[in-house]
Amino acid sequence: MTDQPRLPEIDENWTTALAVVAHPDDLEFGTAAAIARWTAQGKRIIYCMVTSGEAGIDAIHPDEAGPLREQEQIASARVVGVEEVEFLRLPDGVLEYGLPLRRAIAAQVRKHQPEIVITGNFRDTWPGGFLNQADHMAAGRATLDAVRDAGNRWVFHEQLGDGLEPWNGVRQVWLAISPQSTHAVDVTETFDDGVASLKEHAAYIDGLSWEFDPVAFLDELCSAAGPALGVKYATTFEVLDLDG
């Protein structure tokens, strides 16, 4: 991302966003600082974790790791002003793209009725060419399709009986940290909030097999994206417009 081109600022003319990602901690690797900016503006943002990240700590059994990581995610969300965190509790590490995943995410879209849906990068690689992970790709792709499913009365129509009406109000889906990013947001003022949010995932960070410094990691990531807007720190999104 060192050769980040200039990008337009992302649209901030909205009130409610739903962020759907595969694991606890996924949003904290670059996106939480932007979320802190938006909650400070009075926007409502809901987190939806597809899994509980229970397979993410080698030294802790999933039965223990799942609840622990959920609590870390709730604390992490609060740091950046997010009070609503949903857990779908699908199996970590073996997510499969398909109808069950689309159905579960469509229900969240119908329930929360967002204008913007944020999800993880579902491309094969990250910026710089690093390979993506299967759960990220499955969750991101299913989120894009579930947004469109949510607006069709006859797709997953059994949800109507649960009081979940069709929702056609999503204007855009944003893929965080995509190698095909089209827009950026200035997170200079909320960078420290993003770092604090990432630090709340202490058990996950302690369980990594390498030395990890949250400050250094986010500083490198966000300062590399900064030139996209001519600022110190930024983060980027690939914006998929659903109006057309």
mmCIF file of C-alpha atoms in Angstrom:
data_model
loop_
_atom_site.group_PDB
_atom_site.id
_atom_site.type_symbol
_atom_site.label_atom_id
_atom_site.label_comp_id
_atom_site.label_asym_id
_atom_site.label_seq_id
_atom_site.Cartn_x
_atom_site.Cartn_y
_atom_site.Cartn_z
ATOM 1 C CA MET A 1 0.000 0.000 0.000
ATOM 2 C CA THR A 2 3.031 2.302 -0.113
ATOM 3 C CA ASP A 3 2.114 3.482 -3.601
ATOM 4 C CA GLN A 4 -1.495 4.196 -2.645
ATOM 5 C CA PRO A 5 -3.105 6.396 -5.337
ATOM 6 C CA ARG A 6 -5.249 9.384 -4.464
ATOM 7 C CA LEU A 7 -8.791 8.261 -3.748
ATOM 8 C CA PRO A 8 -12.068 10.113 -3.180
ATOM 9 C CA GLU A 9 -13.421 10.401 0.347
ATOM 10 C CA ILE A 10 -16.068 7.852 1.203
ATOM 11 C CA ASP A 11 -19.691 8.990 1.457
ATOM 12 C CA GLU A 12 -20.628 9.847 5.043
ATOM 13 C CA ASN A 13 -24.217 10.853 4.299
ATOM 14 C CA TRP A 14 -25.893 7.965 6.123
ATOM 15 C CA THR A 15 -27.134 7.117 9.596
ATOM 16 C CA THR A 16 -27.004 3.318 10.052
ATOM 17 C CA ALA A 17 -24.437 0.711 9.027
ATOM 18 C CA LEU A 18 -24.165 -3.031 9.611
ATOM 19 C CA ALA A 19 -20.649 -4.478 9.733
ATOM 20 C CA VAL A 20 -20.534 -8.213 8.951
ATOM 21 C CA VAL A 21 -17.230 -10.074 9.246
ATOM 22 C CA ALA A 22 -16.069 -13.637 9.802
ATOM 23 C CA HIS A 23 -14.289 -13.316 13.155
ATOM 24 C CA PRO A 24 -13.888 -11.221 16.270
ATOM 25 C CA ASP A 25 -10.884 -8.929 15.607
ATOM 26 C CA ASP A 26 -11.451 -8.695 11.809
ATOM 27 C CA LEU A 27 -12.761 -5.126 12.054
ATOM 28 C CA GLU A 28 -9.956 -4.064 14.363
ATOM 29 C CA PHE A 29 -7.274 -4.616 11.731
ATOM 30 C CA GLY A 30 -7.752 -1.177 10.167
ATOM 31 C CA THR A 31 -11.498 -0.497 10.121
ATOM 32 C CA ALA A 32 -12.300 0.235 13.772
ATOM 33 C CA ALA A 33 -10.633 3.644 13.604
ATOM 34 C CA ALA A 34 -13.068 4.627 10.855
ATOM 35 C CA ILE A 35 -15.953 3.275 12.913
ATOM 36 C CA ALA A 36 -14.837 5.444 15.836
ATOM 37 C CA ARG A 37 -14.998 8.455 13.502
ATOM 38 C CA TRP A 38 -18.540 7.587 12.446
ATOM 39 C CA THR A 39 -19.931 6.861 15.904
ATOM 40 C CA ALA A 40 -18.509 10.230 17.012
ATOM 41 C CA GLN A 41 -20.659 11.746 14.264
ATOM 42 C CA GLY A 42 -23.719 10.130 15.856
ATOM 43 C CA LYS A 43 -24.083 7.267 13.403
ATOM 44 C CA ARG A 44 -25.443 3.903 14.517
ATOM 45 C CA ILE A 45 -23.247 0.908 13.678
ATOM 46 C CA ILE A 46 -24.039 -2.714 14.448
ATOM 47 C CA TYR A 47 -21.407 -5.445 14.473
ATOM 48 C CA CYS A 48 -22.249 -8.951 13.268
ATOM 49 C CA MET A 49 -19.650 -11.668 13.844
ATOM 50 C CA VAL A 50 -20.368 -14.725 11.705
ATOM 51 C CA THR A 51 -18.253 -16.952 13.962
ATOM 52 C CA SER A 52 -16.994 -16.532 17.503
ATOM 53 C CA GLY A 53 -13.381 -17.091 16.480
ATOM 54 C CA GLU A 54 -13.262 -20.226 18.607
ATOM 55 C CA ALA A 55 -10.633 -21.913 16.419
ATOM 56 C CA GLY A 56 -8.307 -18.927 16.478
ATOM 57 C CA ILE A 57 -6.171 -19.610 19.556
ATOM 58 C CA ASP A 58 -4.046 -22.755 19.331
ATOM 59 C CA ALA A 59 -3.482 -23.095 23.089
ATOM 60 C CA ILE A 60 -7.137 -22.633 24.131
ATOM 61 C CA HIS A 61 -9.867 -25.175 23.414
ATOM 62 C CA PRO A 62 -12.680 -23.799 21.226
ATOM 63 C CA ASP A 63 -15.241 -24.323 24.011
ATOM 64 C CA GLU A 64 -13.316 -21.808 26.096
ATOM 65 C CA ALA A 65 -11.974 -19.617 23.324
ATOM 66 C CA GLY A 66 -15.352 -18.822 21.762
ATOM 67 C CA PRO A 67 -16.937 -17.151 24.817
ATOM 68 C CA LEU A 68 -13.633 -15.430 25.621
ATOM 69 C CA ARG A 69 -13.337 -13.954 22.155
ATOM 70 C CA GLU A 70 -16.955 -12.833 22.203
ATOM 71 C CA GLN A 71 -16.303 -10.888 25.394
ATOM 72 C CA GLU A 72 -13.171 -9.348 23.900
ATOM 73 C CA GLN A 73 -15.146 -8.290 20.834
ATOM 74 C CA ILE A 74 -17.875 -6.674 22.913
ATOM 75 C CA ALA A 75 -15.247 -4.712 24.859
ATOM 76 C CA SER A 76 -13.439 -3.807 21.645
ATOM 77 C CA ALA A 77 -16.652 -2.531 20.061
ATOM 78 C CA ARG A 78 -17.416 -0.322 23.053
ATOM 79 C CA VAL A 79 -14.049 1.400 22.691
ATOM 80 C CA VAL A 80 -15.178 2.790 19.326
ATOM 81 C CA GLY A 81 -18.742 3.563 20.378
ATOM 82 C CA VAL A 82 -20.518 0.401 19.182
ATOM 83 C CA GLU A 83 -22.998 -1.071 21.650
ATOM 84 C CA GLU A 84 -24.765 -3.635 19.439
ATOM 85 C CA VAL A 85 -22.793 -6.806 18.682
ATOM 86 C CA GLU A 86 -24.440 -9.887 17.181
ATOM 87 C CA PHE A 87 -22.864 -13.362 17.067
ATOM 88 C CA LEU A 88 -24.188 -15.888 14.540
ATOM 89 C CA ARG A 89 -21.968 -18.621 16.024
ATOM 90 C CA LEU A 90 -21.334 -20.473 12.793
ATOM 91 C CA PRO A 91 -18.255 -22.744 12.865
ATOM 92 C CA ASP A 92 -14.914 -20.954 12.805
ATOM 93 C CA GLY A 93 -12.307 -22.010 10.272
ATOM 94 C CA VAL A 94 -14.668 -24.028 8.086
ATOM 95 C CA LEU A 95 -17.186 -21.440 6.865
ATOM 96 C CA GLU A 96 -18.745 -22.363 3.547
ATOM 97 C CA TYR A 97 -20.313 -19.975 1.090
ATOM 98 C CA GLY A 98 -23.890 -21.064 0.498
ATOM 99 C CA LEU A 99 -27.542 -20.655 1.351
ATOM 100 C CA PRO A 100 -27.308 -21.178 5.138
ATOM 101 C CA LEU A 101 -24.726 -18.399 5.409
ATOM 102 C CA ARG A 102 -26.640 -16.088 3.088
ATOM 103 C CA ARG A 103 -29.843 -16.781 5.013
ATOM 104 C CA ALA A 104 -28.297 -15.913 8.381
ATOM 105 C CA ILE A 105 -26.798 -12.658 7.115
ATOM 106 C CA ALA A 106 -29.955 -11.652 5.226
ATOM 107 C CA ALA A 107 -31.846 -11.933 8.510
ATOM 108 C CA GLN A 108 -29.437 -9.451 10.078
ATOM 109 C CA VAL A 109 -29.881 -7.023 7.198
ATOM 110 C CA ARG A 110 -33.659 -7.249 7.510
ATOM 111 C CA LYS A 111 -33.498 -6.874 11.285
ATOM 112 C CA HIS A 112 -31.242 -3.807 11.425
ATOM 113 C CA GLN A 113 -32.221 -2.102 8.130
ATOM 114 C CA PRO A 114 -28.874 -0.422 7.355
ATOM 115 C CA GLU A 115 -28.131 2.012 4.559
ATOM 116 C CA ILE A 116 -24.499 0.847 4.382
ATOM 117 C CA VAL A 117 -23.133 -2.672 4.882
ATOM 118 C CA ILE A 118 -19.456 -3.039 5.711
ATOM 119 C CA THR A 119 -17.758 -6.385 5.249
ATOM 120 C CA GLY A 120 -14.304 -7.843 4.876
ATOM 121 C CA ASN A 121 -12.283 -8.075 1.720
ATOM 122 C CA PHE A 122 -13.396 -11.197 -0.168
ATOM 123 C CA ARG A 123 -10.792 -10.945 -2.911
ATOM 124 C CA ASP A 124 -8.168 -13.696 -3.170
ATOM 125 C CA THR A 125 -5.439 -11.442 -1.807
ATOM 126 C CA TRP A 126 -4.828 -8.454 0.440
ATOM 127 C CA PRO A 127 -3.073 -5.303 -0.745
ATOM 128 C CA GLY A 128 0.527 -6.277 -1.367
ATOM 129 C CA GLY A 129 -0.413 -9.708 -2.679
ATOM 130 C CA PHE A 130 -0.724 -11.590 0.607
ATOM 131 C CA LEU A 131 -3.180 -14.487 0.373
ATOM 132 C CA ASN A 132 -6.575 -14.048 1.967
ATOM 133 C CA GLN A 133 -8.182 -16.654 4.263
ATOM 134 C CA ALA A 134 -11.143 -18.874 3.362
ATOM 135 C CA ASP A 135 -13.493 -17.652 6.117
ATOM 136 C CA HIS A 136 -12.970 -14.026 5.095
ATOM 137 C CA MET A 137 -13.770 -14.785 1.478
ATOM 138 C CA ALA A 138 -16.863 -16.869 2.282
ATOM 139 C CA ALA A 139 -18.285 -14.327 4.731
ATOM 140 C CA GLY A 140 -17.616 -11.323 2.517
ATOM 141 C CA ARG A 141 -19.068 -12.829 -0.617
ATOM 142 C CA ALA A 142 -22.110 -14.147 1.245
ATOM 143 C CA THR A 143 -22.668 -10.704 2.757
ATOM 144 C CA LEU A 144 -22.800 -9.058 -0.662
ATOM 145 C CA ASP A 145 -25.322 -11.612 -1.896
ATOM 146 C CA ALA A 146 -27.328 -11.561 1.349
ATOM 147 C CA VAL A 147 -27.841 -7.809 1.000
ATOM 148 C CA ARG A 148 -29.631 -8.438 -2.279
ATOM 149 C CA ASP A 149 -31.437 -11.469 -0.873
ATOM 150 C CA ALA A 150 -32.764 -9.315 1.969
ATOM 151 C CA GLY A 151 -34.668 -7.116 -0.450
ATOM 152 C CA ASN A 152 -36.475 -9.952 -2.209
ATOM 153 C CA ARG A 153 -39.693 -10.981 -0.466
ATOM 154 C CA TRP A 154 -39.575 -14.458 -1.999
ATOM 155 C CA VAL A 155 -35.999 -15.285 -0.971
ATOM 156 C CA PHE A 156 -35.852 -16.750 2.552
ATOM 157 C CA HIS A 157 -39.549 -15.883 2.793
ATOM 158 C CA GLU A 158 -39.878 -17.944 5.977
ATOM 159 C CA GLN A 159 -38.260 -14.988 7.747
ATOM 160 C CA LEU A 160 -41.432 -12.978 7.155
ATOM 161 C CA GLY A 161 -43.082 -15.128 9.804
ATOM 162 C CA ASP A 162 -40.434 -13.937 12.254
ATOM 163 C CA GLY A 163 -41.369 -10.316 11.580
ATOM 164 C CA LEU A 164 -38.416 -9.664 9.270
ATOM 165 C CA GLU A 165 -39.754 -7.650 6.370
ATOM 166 C CA PRO A 166 -37.799 -7.266 3.113
ATOM 167 C CA TRP A 167 -35.235 -4.441 3.214
ATOM 168 C CA ASN A 168 -34.163 -2.689 0.024
ATOM 169 C CA GLY A 169 -32.525 0.253 1.730
ATOM 170 C CA VAL A 170 -28.860 -0.763 1.449
ATOM 171 C CA ARG A 171 -27.212 1.697 -0.942
ATOM 172 C CA GLN A 172 -23.657 0.364 -0.884
ATOM 173 C CA VAL A 173 -21.521 -2.515 0.363
ATOM 174 C CA TRP A 174 -18.001 -1.563 1.468
ATOM 175 C CA LEU A 175 -15.143 -4.085 1.405
ATOM 176 C CA ALA A 176 -12.557 -3.129 4.001
ATOM 177 C CA ILE A 177 -8.870 -3.150 3.015
ATOM 178 C CA SER A 178 -9.544 -4.486 -0.460
ATOM 179 C CA PRO A 179 -6.736 -4.619 -3.041
ATOM 180 C CA GLN A 180 -9.253 -2.940 -5.356
ATOM 181 C CA SER A 181 -10.068 -0.075 -2.991
ATOM 182 C CA THR A 182 -11.919 2.855 -4.548
ATOM 183 C CA HIS A 183 -12.393 5.206 -1.566
ATOM 184 C CA ALA A 184 -10.688 6.237 1.661
ATOM 185 C CA VAL A 185 -11.521 7.786 5.021
ATOM 186 C CA ASP A 186 -9.342 9.987 7.210
ATOM 187 C CA VAL A 187 -8.746 8.268 10.562
ATOM 188 C CA THR A 188 -6.006 10.558 11.851
ATOM 189 C CA GLU A 189 -8.070 11.822 14.788
ATOM 190 C CA THR A 190 -9.412 8.383 15.735
ATOM 191 C CA PHE A 191 -6.269 6.333 15.119
ATOM 192 C CA ASP A 192 -5.622 5.916 18.857
ATOM 193 C CA ASP A 193 -9.167 4.616 19.328
ATOM 194 C CA GLY A 194 -8.505 2.022 16.648
ATOM 195 C CA VAL A 195 -5.346 0.914 18.452
ATOM 196 C CA ALA A 196 -7.164 0.692 21.788
ATOM 197 C CA SER A 197 -9.909 -1.341 20.141
ATOM 198 C CA LEU A 198 -7.397 -3.827 18.726
ATOM 199 C CA LYS A 199 -5.652 -4.141 22.082
ATOM 200 C CA GLU A 200 -8.882 -5.419 23.638
ATOM 201 C CA HIS A 201 -8.272 -8.700 21.768
ATOM 202 C CA ALA A 202 -5.584 -9.565 24.293
ATOM 203 C CA ALA A 203 -6.095 -13.334 24.408
ATOM 204 C CA TYR A 204 -6.018 -13.567 20.635
ATOM 205 C CA ILE A 205 -2.889 -11.416 20.370
ATOM 206 C CA ASP A 206 -1.160 -13.363 23.158
ATOM 207 C CA GLY A 207 -1.944 -16.596 21.302
ATOM 208 C CA LEU A 208 -0.271 -15.556 18.062
ATOM 209 C CA SER A 209 2.815 -17.506 17.079
ATOM 210 C CA TRP A 210 4.769 -14.330 16.366
ATOM 211 C CA GLU A 211 5.469 -11.052 18.121
ATOM 212 C CA PHE A 212 2.685 -8.607 17.317
ATOM 213 C CA ASP A 213 2.649 -4.907 18.178
ATOM 214 C CA PRO A 214 -0.821 -3.366 17.613
ATOM 215 C CA VAL A 215 0.550 0.177 17.488
ATOM 216 C CA ALA A 216 3.256 -0.630 14.961
ATOM 217 C CA PHE A 217 0.908 -2.719 12.828
ATOM 218 C CA LEU A 218 -1.822 -0.089 12.562
ATOM 219 C CA ASP A 219 0.696 2.714 12.163
ATOM 220 C CA GLU A 220 2.198 0.961 9.145
ATOM 221 C CA LEU A 221 -1.189 0.091 7.650
ATOM 222 C CA CYS A 222 -2.890 3.445 8.136
ATOM 223 C CA SER A 223 0.132 5.608 7.342
ATOM 224 C CA ALA A 224 0.559 3.687 4.078
ATOM 225 C CA ALA A 225 -3.046 4.539 3.194
ATOM 226 C CA GLY A 226 -2.708 8.153 4.329
ATOM 227 C CA PRO A 227 -1.459 9.454 0.968
ATOM 228 C CA ALA A 228 -4.773 8.323 -0.546
ATOM 229 C CA LEU A 229 -6.250 11.437 1.079
ATOM 230 C CA GLY A 230 -3.125 13.455 1.786
ATOM 231 C CA VAL A 231 -3.429 12.854 5.559
ATOM 232 C CA LYS A 232 -1.365 11.117 8.240
ATOM 233 C CA TYR A 233 -3.643 8.114 8.702
ATOM 234 C CA ALA A 234 -6.387 6.671 6.508
ATOM 235 C CA THR A 235 -8.099 3.390 5.793
ATOM 236 C CA THR A 236 -9.569 2.239 2.511
ATOM 237 C CA PHE A 237 -12.648 0.512 1.130
ATOM 238 C CA GLU A 238 -13.825 -0.918 -2.150
ATOM 239 C CA VAL A 239 -17.281 0.577 -2.625
ATOM 240 C CA LEU A 240 -19.860 -1.546 -4.427
ATOM 241 C CA ASP A 241 -22.827 0.595 -5.443
ATOM 242 C CA LEU A 242 -26.199 -1.177 -5.341
ATOM 243 C CA ASP A 243 -28.270 1.669 -6.806
ATOM 244 C CA GLY A 244 -27.522 0.690 -10.388
#
